[in-house]
mmCIF file of C-alpha atoms in Angstrom:
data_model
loop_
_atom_site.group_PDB
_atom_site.id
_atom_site.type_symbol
_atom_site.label_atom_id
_atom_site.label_comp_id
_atom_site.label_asym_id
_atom_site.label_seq_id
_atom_site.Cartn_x
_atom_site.Cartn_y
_atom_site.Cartn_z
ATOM 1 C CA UNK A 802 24.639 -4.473 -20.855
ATOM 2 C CA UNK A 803 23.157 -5.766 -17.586
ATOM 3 C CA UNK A 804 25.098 -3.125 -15.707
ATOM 4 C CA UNK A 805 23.980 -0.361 -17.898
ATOM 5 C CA UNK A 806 20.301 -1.866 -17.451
ATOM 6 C CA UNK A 807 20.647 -1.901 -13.438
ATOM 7 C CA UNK A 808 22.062 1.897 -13.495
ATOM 8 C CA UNK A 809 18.840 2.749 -15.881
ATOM 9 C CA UNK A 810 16.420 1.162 -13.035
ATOM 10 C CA UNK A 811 18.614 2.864 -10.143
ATOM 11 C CA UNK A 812 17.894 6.287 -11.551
ATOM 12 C CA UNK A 813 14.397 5.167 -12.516
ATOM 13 C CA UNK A 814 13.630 4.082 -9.030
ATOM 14 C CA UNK A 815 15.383 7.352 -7.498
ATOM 15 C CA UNK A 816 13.154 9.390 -9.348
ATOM 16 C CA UNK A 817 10.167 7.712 -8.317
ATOM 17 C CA UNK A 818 10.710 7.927 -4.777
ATOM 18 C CA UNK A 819 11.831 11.577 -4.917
ATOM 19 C CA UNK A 820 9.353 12.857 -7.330
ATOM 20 C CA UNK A 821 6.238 10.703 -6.065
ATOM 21 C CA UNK A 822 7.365 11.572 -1.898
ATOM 22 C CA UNK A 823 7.184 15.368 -2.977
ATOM 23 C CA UNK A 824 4.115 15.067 -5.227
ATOM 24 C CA UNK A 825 1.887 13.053 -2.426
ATOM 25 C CA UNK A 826 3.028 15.262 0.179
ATOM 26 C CA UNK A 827 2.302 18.262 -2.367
ATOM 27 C CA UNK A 828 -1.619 17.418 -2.310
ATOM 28 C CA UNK A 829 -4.755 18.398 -0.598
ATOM 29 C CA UNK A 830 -6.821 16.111 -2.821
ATOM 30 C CA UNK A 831 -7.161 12.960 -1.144
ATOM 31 C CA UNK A 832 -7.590 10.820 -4.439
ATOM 32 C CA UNK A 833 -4.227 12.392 -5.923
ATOM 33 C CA UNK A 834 -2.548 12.327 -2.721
ATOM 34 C CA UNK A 835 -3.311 8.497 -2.844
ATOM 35 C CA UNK A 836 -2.214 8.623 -6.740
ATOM 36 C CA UNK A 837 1.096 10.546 -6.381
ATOM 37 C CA UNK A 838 2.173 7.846 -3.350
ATOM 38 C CA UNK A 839 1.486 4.901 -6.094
ATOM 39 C CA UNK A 840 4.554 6.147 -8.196
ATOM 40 C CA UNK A 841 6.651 5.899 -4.665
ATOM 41 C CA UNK A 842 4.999 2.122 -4.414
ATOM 42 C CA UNK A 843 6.185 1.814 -8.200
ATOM 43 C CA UNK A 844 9.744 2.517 -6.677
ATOM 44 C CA UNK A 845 9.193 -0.135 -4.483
ATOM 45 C CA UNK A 846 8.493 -2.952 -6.970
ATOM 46 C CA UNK A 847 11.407 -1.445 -8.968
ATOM 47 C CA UNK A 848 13.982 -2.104 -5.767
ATOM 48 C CA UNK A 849 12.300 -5.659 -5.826
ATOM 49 C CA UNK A 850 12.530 -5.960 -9.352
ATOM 50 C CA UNK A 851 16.440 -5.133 -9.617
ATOM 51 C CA UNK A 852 17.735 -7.068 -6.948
ATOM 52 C CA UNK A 853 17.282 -10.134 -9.432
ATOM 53 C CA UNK A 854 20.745 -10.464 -10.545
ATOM 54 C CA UNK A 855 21.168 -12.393 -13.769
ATOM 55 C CA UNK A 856 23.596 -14.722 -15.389
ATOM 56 C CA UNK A 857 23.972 -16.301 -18.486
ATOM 57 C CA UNK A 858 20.261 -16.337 -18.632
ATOM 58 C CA UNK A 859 19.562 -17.498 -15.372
ATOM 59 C CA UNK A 860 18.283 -16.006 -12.262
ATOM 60 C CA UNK A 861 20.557 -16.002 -9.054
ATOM 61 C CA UNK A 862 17.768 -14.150 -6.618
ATOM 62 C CA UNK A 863 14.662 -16.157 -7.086
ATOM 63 C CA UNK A 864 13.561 -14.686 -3.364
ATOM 64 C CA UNK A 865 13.876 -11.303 -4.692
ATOM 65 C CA UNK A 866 11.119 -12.499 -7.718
ATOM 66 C CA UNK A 867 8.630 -13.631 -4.812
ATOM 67 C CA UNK A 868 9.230 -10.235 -2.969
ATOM 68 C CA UNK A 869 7.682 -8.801 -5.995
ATOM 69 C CA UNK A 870 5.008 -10.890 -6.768
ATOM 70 C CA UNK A 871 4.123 -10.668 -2.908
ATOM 71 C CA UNK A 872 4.369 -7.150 -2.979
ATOM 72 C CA UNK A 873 2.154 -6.440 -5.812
ATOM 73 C CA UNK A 874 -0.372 -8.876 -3.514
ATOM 74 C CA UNK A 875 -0.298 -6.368 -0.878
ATOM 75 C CA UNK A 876 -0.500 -2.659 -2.693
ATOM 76 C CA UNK A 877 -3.213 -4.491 -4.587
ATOM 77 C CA UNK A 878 -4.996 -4.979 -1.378
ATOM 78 C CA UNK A 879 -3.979 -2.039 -0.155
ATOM 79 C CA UNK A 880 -4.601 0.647 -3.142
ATOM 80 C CA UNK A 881 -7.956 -1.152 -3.533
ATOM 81 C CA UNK A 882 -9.352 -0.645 -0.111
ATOM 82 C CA UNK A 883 -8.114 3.143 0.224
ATOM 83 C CA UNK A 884 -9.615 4.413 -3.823
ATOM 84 C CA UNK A 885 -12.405 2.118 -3.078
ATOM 85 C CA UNK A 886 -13.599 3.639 0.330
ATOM 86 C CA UNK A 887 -12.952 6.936 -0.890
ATOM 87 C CA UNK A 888 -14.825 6.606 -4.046
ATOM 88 C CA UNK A 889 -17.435 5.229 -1.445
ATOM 89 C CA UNK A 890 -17.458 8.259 0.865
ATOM 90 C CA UNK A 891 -17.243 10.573 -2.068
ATOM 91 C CA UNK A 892 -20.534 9.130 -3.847
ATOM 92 C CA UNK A 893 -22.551 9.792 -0.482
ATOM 93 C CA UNK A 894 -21.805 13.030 0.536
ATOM 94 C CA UNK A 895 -21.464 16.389 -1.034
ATOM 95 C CA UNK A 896 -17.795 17.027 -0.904
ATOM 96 C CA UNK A 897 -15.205 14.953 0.550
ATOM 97 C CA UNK A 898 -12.568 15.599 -1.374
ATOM 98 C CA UNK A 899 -9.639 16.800 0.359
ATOM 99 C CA UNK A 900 -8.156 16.437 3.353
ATOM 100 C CA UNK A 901 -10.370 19.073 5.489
ATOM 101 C CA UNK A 902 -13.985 17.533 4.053
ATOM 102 C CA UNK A 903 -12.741 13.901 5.650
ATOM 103 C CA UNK A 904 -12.699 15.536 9.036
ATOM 104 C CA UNK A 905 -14.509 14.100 11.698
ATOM 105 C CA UNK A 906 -15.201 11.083 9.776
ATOM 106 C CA UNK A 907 -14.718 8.724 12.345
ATOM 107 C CA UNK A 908 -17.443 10.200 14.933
ATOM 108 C CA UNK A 909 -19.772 9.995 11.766
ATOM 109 C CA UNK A 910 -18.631 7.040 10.368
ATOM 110 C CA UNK A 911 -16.469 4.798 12.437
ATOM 111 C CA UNK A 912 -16.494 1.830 10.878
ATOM 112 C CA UNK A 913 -15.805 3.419 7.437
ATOM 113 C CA UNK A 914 -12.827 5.797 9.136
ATOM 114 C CA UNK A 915 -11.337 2.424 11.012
ATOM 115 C CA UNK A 916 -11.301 0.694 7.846
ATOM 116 C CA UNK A 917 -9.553 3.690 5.556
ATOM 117 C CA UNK A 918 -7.011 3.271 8.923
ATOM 118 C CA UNK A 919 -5.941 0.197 7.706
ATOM 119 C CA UNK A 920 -5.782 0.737 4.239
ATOM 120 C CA UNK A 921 -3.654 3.336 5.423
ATOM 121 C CA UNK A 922 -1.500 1.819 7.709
ATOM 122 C CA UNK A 923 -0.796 -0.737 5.227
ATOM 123 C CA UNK A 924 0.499 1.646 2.457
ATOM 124 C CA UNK A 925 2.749 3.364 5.037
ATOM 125 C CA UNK A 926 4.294 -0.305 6.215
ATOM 126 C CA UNK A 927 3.066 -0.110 9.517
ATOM 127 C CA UNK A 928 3.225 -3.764 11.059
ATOM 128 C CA UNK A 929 0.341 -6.417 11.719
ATOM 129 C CA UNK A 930 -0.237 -5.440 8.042
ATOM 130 C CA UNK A 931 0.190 -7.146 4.651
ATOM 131 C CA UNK A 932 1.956 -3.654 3.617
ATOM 132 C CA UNK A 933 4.690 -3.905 6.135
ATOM 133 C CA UNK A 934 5.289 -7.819 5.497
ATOM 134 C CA UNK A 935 5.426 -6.440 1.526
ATOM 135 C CA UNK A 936 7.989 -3.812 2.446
ATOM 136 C CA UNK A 937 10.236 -5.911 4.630
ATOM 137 C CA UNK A 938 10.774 -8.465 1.726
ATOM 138 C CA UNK A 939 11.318 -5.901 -0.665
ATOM 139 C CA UNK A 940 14.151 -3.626 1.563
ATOM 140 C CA UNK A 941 15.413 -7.079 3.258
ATOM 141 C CA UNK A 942 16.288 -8.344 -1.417
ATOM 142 C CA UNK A 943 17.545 -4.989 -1.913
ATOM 143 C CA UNK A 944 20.031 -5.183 0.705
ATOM 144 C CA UNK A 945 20.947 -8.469 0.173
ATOM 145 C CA UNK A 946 21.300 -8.358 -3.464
ATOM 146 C CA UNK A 947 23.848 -5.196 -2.620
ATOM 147 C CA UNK A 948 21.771 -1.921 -3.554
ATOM 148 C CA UNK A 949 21.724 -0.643 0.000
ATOM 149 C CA UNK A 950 22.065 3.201 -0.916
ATOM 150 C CA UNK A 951 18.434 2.587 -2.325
ATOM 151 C CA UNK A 952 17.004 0.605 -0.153
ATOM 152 C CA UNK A 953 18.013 3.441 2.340
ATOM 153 C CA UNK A 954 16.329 5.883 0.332
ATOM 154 C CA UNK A 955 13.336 3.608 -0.051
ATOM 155 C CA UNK A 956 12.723 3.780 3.729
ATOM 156 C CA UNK A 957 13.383 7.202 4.190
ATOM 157 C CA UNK A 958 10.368 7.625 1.888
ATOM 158 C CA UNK A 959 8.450 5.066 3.515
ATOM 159 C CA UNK A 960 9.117 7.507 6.828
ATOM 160 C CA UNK A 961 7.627 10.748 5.315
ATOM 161 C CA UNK A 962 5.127 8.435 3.842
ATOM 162 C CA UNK A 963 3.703 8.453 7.576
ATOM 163 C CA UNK A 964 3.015 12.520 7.431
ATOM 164 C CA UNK A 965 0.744 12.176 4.410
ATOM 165 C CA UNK A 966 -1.183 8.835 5.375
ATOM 166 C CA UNK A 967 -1.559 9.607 9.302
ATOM 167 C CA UNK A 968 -2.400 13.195 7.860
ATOM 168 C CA UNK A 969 -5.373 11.881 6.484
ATOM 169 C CA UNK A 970 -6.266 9.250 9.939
ATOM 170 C CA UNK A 971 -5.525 12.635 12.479
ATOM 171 C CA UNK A 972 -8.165 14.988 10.245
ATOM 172 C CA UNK A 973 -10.595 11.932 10.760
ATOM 173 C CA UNK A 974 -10.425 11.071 14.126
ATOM 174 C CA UNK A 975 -9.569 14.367 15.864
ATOM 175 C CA UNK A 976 -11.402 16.970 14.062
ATOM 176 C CA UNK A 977 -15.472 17.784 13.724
ATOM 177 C CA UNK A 978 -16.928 17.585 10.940
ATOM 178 C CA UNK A 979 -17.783 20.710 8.157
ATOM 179 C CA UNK A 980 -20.845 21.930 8.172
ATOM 180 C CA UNK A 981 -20.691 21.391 4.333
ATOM 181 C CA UNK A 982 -20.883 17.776 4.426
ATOM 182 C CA UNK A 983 -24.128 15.983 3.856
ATOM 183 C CA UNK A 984 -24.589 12.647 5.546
ATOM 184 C CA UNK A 985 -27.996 12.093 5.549
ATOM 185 C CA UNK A 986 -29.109 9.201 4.287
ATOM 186 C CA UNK A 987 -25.594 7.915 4.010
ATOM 187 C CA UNK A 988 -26.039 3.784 3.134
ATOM 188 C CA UNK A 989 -23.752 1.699 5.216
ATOM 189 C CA UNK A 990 -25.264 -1.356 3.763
ATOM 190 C CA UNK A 991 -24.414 -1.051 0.015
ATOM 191 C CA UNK A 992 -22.546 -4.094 -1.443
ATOM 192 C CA UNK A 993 -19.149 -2.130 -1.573
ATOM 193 C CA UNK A 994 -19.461 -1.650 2.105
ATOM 194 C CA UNK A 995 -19.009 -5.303 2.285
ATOM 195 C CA UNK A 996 -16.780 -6.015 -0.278
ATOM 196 C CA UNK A 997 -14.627 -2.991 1.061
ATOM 197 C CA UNK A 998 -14.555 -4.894 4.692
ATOM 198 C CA UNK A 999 -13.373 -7.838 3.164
ATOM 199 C CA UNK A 1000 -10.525 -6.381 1.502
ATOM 200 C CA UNK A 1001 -9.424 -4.826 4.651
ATOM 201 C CA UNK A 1002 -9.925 -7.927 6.806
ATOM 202 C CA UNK A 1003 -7.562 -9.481 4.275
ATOM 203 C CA UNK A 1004 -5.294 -6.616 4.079
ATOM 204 C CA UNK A 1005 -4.804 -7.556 8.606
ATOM 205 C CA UNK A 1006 -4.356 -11.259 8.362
ATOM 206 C CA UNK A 1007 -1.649 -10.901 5.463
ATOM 207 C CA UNK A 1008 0.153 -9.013 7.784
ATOM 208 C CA UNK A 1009 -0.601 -11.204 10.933
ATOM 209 C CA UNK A 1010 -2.844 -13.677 9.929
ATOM 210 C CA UNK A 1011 -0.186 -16.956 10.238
ATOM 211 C CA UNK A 1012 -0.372 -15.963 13.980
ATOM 212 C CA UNK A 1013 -4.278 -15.600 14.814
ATOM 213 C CA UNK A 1014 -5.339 -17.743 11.746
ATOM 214 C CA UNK A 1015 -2.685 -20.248 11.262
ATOM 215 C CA UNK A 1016 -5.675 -22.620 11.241
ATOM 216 C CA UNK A 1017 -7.393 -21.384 8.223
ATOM 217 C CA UNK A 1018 -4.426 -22.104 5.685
ATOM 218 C CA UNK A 1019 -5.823 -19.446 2.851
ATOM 219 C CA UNK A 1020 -6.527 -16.885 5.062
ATOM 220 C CA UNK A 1021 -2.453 -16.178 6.385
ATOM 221 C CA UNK A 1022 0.855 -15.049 5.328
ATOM 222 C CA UNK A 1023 2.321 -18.655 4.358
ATOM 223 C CA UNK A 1024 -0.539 -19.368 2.361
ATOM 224 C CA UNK A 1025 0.204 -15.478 0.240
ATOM 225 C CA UNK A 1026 4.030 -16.443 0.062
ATOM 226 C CA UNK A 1027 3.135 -19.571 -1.982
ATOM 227 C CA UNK A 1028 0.549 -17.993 -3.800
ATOM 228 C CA UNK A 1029 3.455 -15.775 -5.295
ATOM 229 C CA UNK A 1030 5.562 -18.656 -5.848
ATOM 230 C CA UNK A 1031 3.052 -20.408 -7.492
ATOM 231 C CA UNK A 1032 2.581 -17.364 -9.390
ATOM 232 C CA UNK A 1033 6.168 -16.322 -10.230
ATOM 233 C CA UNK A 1034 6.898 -20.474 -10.982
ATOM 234 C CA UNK A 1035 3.879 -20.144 -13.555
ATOM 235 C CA UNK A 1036 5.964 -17.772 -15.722
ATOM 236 C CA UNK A 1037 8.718 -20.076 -16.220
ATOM 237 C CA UNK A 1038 11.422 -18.658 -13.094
ATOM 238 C CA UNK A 1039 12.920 -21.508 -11.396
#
């Protein structure tokens, strides 16, 4: 039965990757480019999620449980700050939609570009983010739990994940502007500004905040590892 259950999930999680990796790379809207890459994160938490190997009842991998609850941490951080800022460009300005109305974004809006950056690099794995901490826990279970064919197809999605992210970051920061975009009277200071900052200051000291911040216990990595502990003790795994 558990055999049966782990060959389900393998196909499951192959599909995922295949179909979501062709999908994102598929779009020009930026919003379902950012929705078709969330199936290829649901692959992800998959690979976490069978790497628990059970017996008699019991788990054997209780790391591979934190990898999950850690890595839902950081695509929650993550997916949050990218549909968030977009949702916050969009409502200001006449198009930005796809890929071609975000250009030049950065000489317009730097702040707002630099922070959609690191949303960005986070979702691809890139590291001094929470995304890439995420992903290593997640391949490192895989492997060790003996599933190496998928984590290896896990990371060569996570590799053409980079064309349709850094996509996105090159039309911002080295292409003008349209002419079709309105930015006039564009608020910077609206509360989701703000809030959106936060998230992505959080989203660079999960990935390297137990070196620069290893003073401030709730703001670094250690301090997100027991937080999924705690969380994954709370529903009864030990």
């Amino acid at each position: 039965m558990i055999k049966n259950t782990s060959a389900i999930i393998s196909v499951i999680i192959v599909l995922t990757l295949v179909f979501g990796t062709w999908l994102a790379v598929s779009q020009n809207i930026v919003k379902r480019m950012l929705a078709a890459s969330s199936i290829v994160h649901t692959g992800y938490l998959l690979l976490a999620f069978i790497a628990l190997s059970y017996k008699d009842g019991e788990i054997l991998n209780i790391d591979s449980a934190y990898a999950t609850m850690f890595y839902l941490i950081a695509y929650l951080l993550s997916a949050l700050g990218a549909f968030g800022l977009a949702s916050h460009v969009i409502s200001e300005t006449n198009v930005r939609v796809t890929y071609d109305d975000f250009k030049g974004l950065a000489h317009e809006r730097p702040f707002l570009a630099a922070m959609m950056t690191i949303f960005l690099f986070s979702l691809a794995g890139i590291p001094s983010t929470i995304g890439f901490i995420g992903k290593f826990y997640v391949f490192t279970e895989a492997i060790n739990a003996g599933y190496v064919s998928l984590a290896v197809l896990a990371i060569i999605a996570t590799i053409v994940s980079v064309y349709y992210y850094f996509k996105l970051i090159a039309v911002m920061y080295f292409y003008p502007a349209p002419l079709s975009c309105n930015i006039e009277g564009f608020n910077d200071k609206r509360v989701s500004t703000y809030a959106i900052a936060f998230v992505a200051i959080l989203t660079i000291l999960g990935g390297v905040g137990s070196a620069i911040v290893f003073f401030i216990p709730i703001l670094n990595i250690d301090a997100m590892i027991a937080l999924s502990q705690t969380a994954v003790q709370s529903l009864f795994i030990k």
